[in-house]
Every structure is written in structure tokens, then in C-alpha cells.
mmCIF file of C-alpha atoms in Angstrom:
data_model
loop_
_atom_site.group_PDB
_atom_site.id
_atom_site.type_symbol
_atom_site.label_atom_id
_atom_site.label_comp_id
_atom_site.label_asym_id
_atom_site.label_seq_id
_atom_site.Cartn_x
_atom_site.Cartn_y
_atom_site.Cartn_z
ATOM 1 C CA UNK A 1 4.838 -4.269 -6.031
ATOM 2 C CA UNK A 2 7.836 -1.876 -4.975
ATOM 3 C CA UNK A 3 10.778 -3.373 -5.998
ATOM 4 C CA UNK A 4 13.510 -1.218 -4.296
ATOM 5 C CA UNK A 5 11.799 0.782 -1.800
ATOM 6 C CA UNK A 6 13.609 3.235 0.544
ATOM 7 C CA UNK A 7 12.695 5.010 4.148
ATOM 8 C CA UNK A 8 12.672 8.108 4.937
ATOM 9 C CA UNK A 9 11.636 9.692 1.838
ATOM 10 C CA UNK A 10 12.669 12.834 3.450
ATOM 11 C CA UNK A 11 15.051 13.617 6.364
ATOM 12 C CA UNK A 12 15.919 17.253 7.848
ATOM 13 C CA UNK A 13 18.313 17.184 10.814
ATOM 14 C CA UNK A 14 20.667 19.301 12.474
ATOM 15 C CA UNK A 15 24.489 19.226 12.099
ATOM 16 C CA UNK A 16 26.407 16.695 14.514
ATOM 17 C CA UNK A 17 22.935 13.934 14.271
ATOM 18 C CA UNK A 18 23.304 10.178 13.901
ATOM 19 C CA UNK A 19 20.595 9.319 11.055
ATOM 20 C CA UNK A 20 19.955 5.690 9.375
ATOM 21 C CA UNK A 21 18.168 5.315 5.960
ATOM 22 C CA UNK A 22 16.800 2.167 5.304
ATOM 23 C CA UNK A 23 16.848 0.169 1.725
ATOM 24 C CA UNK A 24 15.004 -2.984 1.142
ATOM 25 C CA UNK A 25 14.680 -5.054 -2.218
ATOM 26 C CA UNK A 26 11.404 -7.723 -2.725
ATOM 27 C CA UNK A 27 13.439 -8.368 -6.237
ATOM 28 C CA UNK A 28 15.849 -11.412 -4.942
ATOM 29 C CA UNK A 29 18.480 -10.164 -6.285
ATOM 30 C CA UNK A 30 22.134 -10.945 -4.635
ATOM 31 C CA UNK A 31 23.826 -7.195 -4.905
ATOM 32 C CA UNK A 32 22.576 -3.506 -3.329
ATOM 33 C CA UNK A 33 24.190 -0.473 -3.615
ATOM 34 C CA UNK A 34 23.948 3.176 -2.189
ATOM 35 C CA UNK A 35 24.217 6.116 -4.631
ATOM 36 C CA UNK A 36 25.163 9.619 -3.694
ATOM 37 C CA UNK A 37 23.402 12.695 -5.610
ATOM 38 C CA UNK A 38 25.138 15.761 -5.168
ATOM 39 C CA UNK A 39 23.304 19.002 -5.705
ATOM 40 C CA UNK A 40 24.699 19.336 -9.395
ATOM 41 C CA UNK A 41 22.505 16.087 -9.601
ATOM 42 C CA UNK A 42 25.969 14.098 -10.182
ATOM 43 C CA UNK A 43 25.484 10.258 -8.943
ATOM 44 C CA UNK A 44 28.233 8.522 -7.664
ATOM 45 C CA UNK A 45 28.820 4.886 -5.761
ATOM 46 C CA UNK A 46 29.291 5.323 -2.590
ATOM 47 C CA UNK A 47 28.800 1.235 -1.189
ATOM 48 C CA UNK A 48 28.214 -2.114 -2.991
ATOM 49 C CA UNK A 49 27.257 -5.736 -0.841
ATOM 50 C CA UNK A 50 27.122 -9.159 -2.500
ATOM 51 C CA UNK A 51 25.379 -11.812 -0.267
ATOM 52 C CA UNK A 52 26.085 -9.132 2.790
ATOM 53 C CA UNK A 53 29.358 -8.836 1.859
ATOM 54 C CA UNK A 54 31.104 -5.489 1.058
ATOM 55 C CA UNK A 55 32.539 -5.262 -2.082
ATOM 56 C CA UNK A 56 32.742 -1.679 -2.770
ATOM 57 C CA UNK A 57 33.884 0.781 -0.734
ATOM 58 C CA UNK A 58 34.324 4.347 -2.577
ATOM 59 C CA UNK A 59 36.226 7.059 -1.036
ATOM 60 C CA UNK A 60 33.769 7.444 1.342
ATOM 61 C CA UNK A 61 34.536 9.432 5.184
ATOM 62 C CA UNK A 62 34.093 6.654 8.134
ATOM 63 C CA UNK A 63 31.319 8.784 8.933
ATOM 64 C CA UNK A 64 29.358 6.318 6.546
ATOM 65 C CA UNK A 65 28.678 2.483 7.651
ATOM 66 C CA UNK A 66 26.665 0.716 5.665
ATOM 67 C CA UNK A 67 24.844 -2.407 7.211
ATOM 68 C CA UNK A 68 23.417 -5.341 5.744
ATOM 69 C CA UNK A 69 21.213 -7.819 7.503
ATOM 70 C CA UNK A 70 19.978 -9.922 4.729
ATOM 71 C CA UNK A 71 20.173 -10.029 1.186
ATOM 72 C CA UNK A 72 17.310 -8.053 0.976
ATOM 73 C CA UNK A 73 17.929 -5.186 3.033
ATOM 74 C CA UNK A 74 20.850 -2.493 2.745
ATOM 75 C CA UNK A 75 20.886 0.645 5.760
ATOM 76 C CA UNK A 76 23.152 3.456 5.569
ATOM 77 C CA UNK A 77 23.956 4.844 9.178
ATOM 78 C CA UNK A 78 25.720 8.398 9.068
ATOM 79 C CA UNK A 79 27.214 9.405 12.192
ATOM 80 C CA UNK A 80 28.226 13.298 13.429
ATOM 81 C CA UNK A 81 26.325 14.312 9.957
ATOM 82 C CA UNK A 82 27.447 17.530 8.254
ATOM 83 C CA UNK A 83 26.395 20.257 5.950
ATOM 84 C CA UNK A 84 28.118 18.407 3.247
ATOM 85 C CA UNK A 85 26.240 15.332 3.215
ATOM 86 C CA UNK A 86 23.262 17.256 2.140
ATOM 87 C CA UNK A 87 22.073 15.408 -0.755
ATOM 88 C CA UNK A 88 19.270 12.567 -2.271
ATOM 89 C CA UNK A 89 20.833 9.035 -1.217
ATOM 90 C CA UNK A 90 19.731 6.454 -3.600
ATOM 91 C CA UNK A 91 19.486 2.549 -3.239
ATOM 92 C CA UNK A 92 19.972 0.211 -5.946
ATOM 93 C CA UNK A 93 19.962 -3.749 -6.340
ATOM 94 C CA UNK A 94 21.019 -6.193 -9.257
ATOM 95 C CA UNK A 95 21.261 -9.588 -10.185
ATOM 96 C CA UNK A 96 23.673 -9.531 -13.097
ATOM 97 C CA UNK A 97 23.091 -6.995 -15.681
ATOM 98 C CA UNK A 98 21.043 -3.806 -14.693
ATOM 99 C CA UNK A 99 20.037 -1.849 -12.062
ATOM 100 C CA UNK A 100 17.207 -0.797 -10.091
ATOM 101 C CA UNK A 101 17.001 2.485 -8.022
ATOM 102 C CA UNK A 102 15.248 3.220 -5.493
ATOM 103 C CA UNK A 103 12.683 6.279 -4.936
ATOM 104 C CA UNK A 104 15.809 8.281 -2.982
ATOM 105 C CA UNK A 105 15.726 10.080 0.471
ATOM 106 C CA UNK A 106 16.586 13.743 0.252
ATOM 107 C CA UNK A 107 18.823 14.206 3.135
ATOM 108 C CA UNK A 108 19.364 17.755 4.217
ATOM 109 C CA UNK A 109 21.731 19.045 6.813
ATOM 110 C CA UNK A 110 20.921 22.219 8.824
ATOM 111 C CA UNK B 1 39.729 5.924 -15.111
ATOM 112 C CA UNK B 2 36.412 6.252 -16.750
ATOM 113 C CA UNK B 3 35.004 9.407 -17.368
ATOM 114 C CA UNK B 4 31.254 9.867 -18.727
ATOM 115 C CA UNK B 5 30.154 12.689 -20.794
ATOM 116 C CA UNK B 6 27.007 13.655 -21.620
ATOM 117 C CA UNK B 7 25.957 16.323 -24.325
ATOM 118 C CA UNK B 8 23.989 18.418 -24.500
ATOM 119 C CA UNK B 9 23.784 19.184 -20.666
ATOM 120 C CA UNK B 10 19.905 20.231 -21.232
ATOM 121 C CA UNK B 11 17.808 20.649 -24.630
ATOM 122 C CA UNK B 12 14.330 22.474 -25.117
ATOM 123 C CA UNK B 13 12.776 21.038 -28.243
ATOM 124 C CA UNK B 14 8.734 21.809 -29.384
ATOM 125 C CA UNK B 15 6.951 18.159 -29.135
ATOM 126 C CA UNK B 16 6.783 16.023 -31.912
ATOM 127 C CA UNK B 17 10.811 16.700 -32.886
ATOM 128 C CA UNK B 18 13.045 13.275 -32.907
ATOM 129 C CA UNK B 19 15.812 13.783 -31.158
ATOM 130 C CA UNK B 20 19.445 12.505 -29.879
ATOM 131 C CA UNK B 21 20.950 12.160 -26.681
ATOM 132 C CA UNK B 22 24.505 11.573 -26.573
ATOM 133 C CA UNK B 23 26.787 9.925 -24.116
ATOM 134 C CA UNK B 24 30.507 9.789 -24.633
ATOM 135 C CA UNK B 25 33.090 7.312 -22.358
ATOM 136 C CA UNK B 26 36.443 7.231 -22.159
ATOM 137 C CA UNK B 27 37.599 3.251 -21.359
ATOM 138 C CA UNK B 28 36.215 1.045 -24.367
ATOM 139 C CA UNK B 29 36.537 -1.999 -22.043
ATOM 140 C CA UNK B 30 32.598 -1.703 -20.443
ATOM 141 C CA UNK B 31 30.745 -4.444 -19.638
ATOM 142 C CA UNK B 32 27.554 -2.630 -20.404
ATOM 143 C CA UNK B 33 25.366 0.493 -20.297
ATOM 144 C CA UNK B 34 21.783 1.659 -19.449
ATOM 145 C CA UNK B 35 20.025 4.291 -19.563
ATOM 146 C CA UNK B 36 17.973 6.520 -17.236
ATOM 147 C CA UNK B 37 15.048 8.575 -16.797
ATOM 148 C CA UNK B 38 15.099 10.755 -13.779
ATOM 149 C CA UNK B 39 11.958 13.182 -13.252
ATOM 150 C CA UNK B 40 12.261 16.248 -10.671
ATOM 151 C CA UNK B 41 12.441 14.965 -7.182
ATOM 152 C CA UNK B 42 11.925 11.500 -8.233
ATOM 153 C CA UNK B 43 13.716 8.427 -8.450
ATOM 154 C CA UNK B 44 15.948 6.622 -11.596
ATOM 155 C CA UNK B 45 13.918 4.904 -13.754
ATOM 156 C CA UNK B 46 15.368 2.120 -16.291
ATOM 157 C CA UNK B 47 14.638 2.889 -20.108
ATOM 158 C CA UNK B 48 17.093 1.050 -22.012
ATOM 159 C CA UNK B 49 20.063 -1.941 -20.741
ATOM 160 C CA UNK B 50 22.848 -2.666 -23.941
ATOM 161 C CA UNK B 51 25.483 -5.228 -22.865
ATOM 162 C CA UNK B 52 28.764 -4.989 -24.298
ATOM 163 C CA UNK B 53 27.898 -7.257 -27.114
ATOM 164 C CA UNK B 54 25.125 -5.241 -28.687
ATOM 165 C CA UNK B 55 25.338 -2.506 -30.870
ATOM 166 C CA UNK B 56 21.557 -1.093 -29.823
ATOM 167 C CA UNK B 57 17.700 -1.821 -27.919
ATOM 168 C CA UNK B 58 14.861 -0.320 -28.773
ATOM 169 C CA UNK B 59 12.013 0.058 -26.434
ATOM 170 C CA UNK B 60 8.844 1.874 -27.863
ATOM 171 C CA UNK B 61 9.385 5.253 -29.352
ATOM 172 C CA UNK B 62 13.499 4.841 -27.858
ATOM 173 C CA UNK B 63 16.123 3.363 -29.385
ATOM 174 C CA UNK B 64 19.667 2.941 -27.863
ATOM 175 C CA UNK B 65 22.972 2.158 -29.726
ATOM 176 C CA UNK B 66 26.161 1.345 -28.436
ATOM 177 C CA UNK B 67 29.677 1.774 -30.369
ATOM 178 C CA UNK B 68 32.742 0.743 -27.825
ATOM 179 C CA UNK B 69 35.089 1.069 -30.111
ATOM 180 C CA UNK B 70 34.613 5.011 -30.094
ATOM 181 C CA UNK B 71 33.673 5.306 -26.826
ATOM 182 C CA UNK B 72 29.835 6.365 -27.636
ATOM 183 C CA UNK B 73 26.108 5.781 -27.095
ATOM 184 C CA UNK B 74 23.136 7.261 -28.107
ATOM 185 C CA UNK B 75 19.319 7.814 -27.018
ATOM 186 C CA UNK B 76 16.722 8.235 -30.001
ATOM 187 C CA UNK B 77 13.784 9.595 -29.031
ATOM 188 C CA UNK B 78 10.923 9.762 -31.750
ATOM 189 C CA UNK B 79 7.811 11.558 -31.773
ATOM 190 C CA UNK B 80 8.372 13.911 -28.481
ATOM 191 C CA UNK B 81 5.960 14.181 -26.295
ATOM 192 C CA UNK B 82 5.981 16.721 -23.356
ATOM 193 C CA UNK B 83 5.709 13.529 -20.996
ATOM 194 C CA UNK B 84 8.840 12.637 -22.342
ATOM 195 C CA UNK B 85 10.294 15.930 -20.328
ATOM 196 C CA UNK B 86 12.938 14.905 -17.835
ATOM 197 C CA UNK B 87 16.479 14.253 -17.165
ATOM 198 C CA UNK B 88 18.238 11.692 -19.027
ATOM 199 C CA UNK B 89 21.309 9.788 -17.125
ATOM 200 C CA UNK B 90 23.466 7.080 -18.926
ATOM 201 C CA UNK B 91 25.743 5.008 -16.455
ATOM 202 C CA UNK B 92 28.167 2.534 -17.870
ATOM 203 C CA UNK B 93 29.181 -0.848 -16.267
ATOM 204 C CA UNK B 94 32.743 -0.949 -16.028
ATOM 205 C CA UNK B 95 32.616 -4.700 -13.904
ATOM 206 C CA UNK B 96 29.774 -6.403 -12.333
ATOM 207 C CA UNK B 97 29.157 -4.127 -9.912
ATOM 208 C CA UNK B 98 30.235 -0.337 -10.479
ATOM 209 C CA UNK B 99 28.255 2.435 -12.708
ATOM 210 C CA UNK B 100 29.923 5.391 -13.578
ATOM 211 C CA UNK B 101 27.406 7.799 -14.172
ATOM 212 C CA UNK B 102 27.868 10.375 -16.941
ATOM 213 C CA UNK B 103 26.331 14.574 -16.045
ATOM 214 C CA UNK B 104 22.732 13.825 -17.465
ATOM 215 C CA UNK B 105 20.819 15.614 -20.553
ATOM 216 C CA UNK B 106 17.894 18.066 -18.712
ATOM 217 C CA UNK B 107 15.154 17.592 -21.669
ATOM 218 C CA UNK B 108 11.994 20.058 -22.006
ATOM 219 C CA UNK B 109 9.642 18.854 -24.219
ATOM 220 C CA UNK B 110 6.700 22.018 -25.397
ATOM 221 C CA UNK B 111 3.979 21.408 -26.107
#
């Protein structure tokens, strides 16, 4: 019944590793986003794909590629990760009006 | 640019108060606004959705109102219940696509 589900739920690497979360959607919808909570538990775009197109691209270091398969699926892949992108990295999806998150993966950078 | 506001940054009230949540914007032109629950370590959960056409929603004990014109919405939340303790995020829809999210409301409800 998960509509937006996300994996890892929880990821603890070292400085300088490649990691990939992975987002999927059962909901059908056409457009998934990634969401960036900083530790004052401020959200913020970071990506947006229609139909595995990107259409939103914040201020975001190159770092950061987001990858879309299919409609249903968006993965973030962070290269050379940082202390800075310690965080919780949410997913979202929509079909028109409304959102729905996904469960987040706390991301923290040793 | 849009800016989101939201005030009171956290609120402690003893269960059973109604209460408001309020969330302030700065561009009138949204296309709509919603409402989140977010409990510790957890994800966002959807409470309330108000296009840009409606002035409110109401959902159980929650009621949501939207005024562009002055750049406001609020959360009503009757009857508290300490189940009802978490932090409240309002995001508004400035296209299609983008949410800009306003600071969130940290609510303790005591029983």
C-alpha cells in the first residue's frame, strides 16, 4: 500500500563516498521530486522530473544527479559526498495538485 | 521571490485547547497550499490541500483557510489531543511543480 516509498531509510558513510538513494511511486502519478531537510528541519527543492524529464533544477552542486528510469522511479546519486550534505532527503510525487512525501533517508556524513 | 513564514516557531498548549497555526507568504500569485504533519524522525504527512480558489478545507477536527489577498493561511485545530503533538509545515505552490516550504510550527500537546 506504500505510495512513495524510499531506500535506505538510513545511510552513514564516510566523507569522499559515492551513495544512491532510491525513490519509487505505485501512485501513477507523472511528476517526482527530491526534497532536502537541513538540520534546522528547513525543506527545500532540490530536483523535479515530468515523464523523466527534468524540470527543476535548484541551485544544487553537480555533486547531485538525479536519475529517472521510469515514471515511477526517481534515484538521487551523490558523488565525493561531504559533511554538508548531512541531512533527511525526501521524495515526493504528484499528479496535479498535492503532494506526497516519502518516509525520508537520513543521510549522515562522517 | 516567495518567502514563507510560519508563527509561532513551536507552541506547548494543555490538551483539549483549540488552537491556530499561522502561515504568512509573501507573493499573492500561488497556485495553492497544503499543509503538513511531520512527526520526529518521520516522514510529511498531508492534512489539508486549498487551491487558489478556495478560501478554506476542513478535515475532521482541522480546518484550513486561505486569504491570498493578504498573503495568509491558517490551521484550526479543535479539541487537542496529545496525538495531535508534532510539527506542522505549510508549503505553498507557486506553479505546478515547486513548494516553497515555510519554517514549521513544533506543537506539544499535554496531556
Amino acid at each position: 500500500d506504500t505510495a512513495v516509498s524510499q531506500t535506505p531509510k538510513y545511510l552513514v558513510t564516510q566523507m569522499g563516498n559515492d551513495k544512491s538513494i532510491k525513490c519509487e511511486q505505485n501512485l501513477g502519478h507523472d511528476t517526482m521530486y527530491w526534497y532536502k531537510q537541513d538540520s534546522k528541519k528547513f525543506l527545500k527543492i532540490m530536483f523535479s522530473y515530468n515523464n523523466k524529464e527534468l524540470i527543476i533544477n535548484e541551485t544544487v552542486p553537480n555533486r547531485f544527479s538525479p536519475k529517472s528510469p521510469d515514471k515511477a522511479h526517481l534515484n538521487l546519486h551523490i558523488n565525493s559526498l561531504e559533511l554538508g550534505d548531512s541531512a533527511v532527503y525526501f521524495c515526493a510525487s504528484s499528479q496535479g495538485q498535492g503532494k506526497y512525501f516519502g518516509p525520508g533517508t537520513r543521510l549522515l556524513v562522517l | 521571490k516567495q518567502e514563507v513564514t510560519q508563527i509561532p516557531a513551536a507552541l506547548s498548549v494543555p490538551e483539549g485547547e483549540n488552537l491556530v497555526l499561522n502561515c504568512s507568504f509573501t507573493d499573492s500569485a500561488i497556485y495553492n497550499l497544503q499543509w503538513f504533519r511531520q512527526d520526529p524522525g518521520k516522514g510529511l504527512t498531508s492534512l489539508l490541500l486549498i487551491q487558489s480558489s478556495q478560501r478554506e478545507q476542513t478535515s475532521g477536527r482541522l480546518n484550513a483557510s486561505l486569504d491570498k489577498s493578504s498573503g495568509r493561511s491558517t490551521l484550526y485545530i479543535a479539541a487537542s489531543q496529545p496525538g495531535d503533538s508534532a510539527t506542522y509545515l505549510c508549503a505553498v505552490g507557486g506553479g505546478t511543480y515547486k513548494y516553497i516550504f515555510g519554517t514549521g510550527t513544533r506543537l506539544k500537546v499535554l496531556a
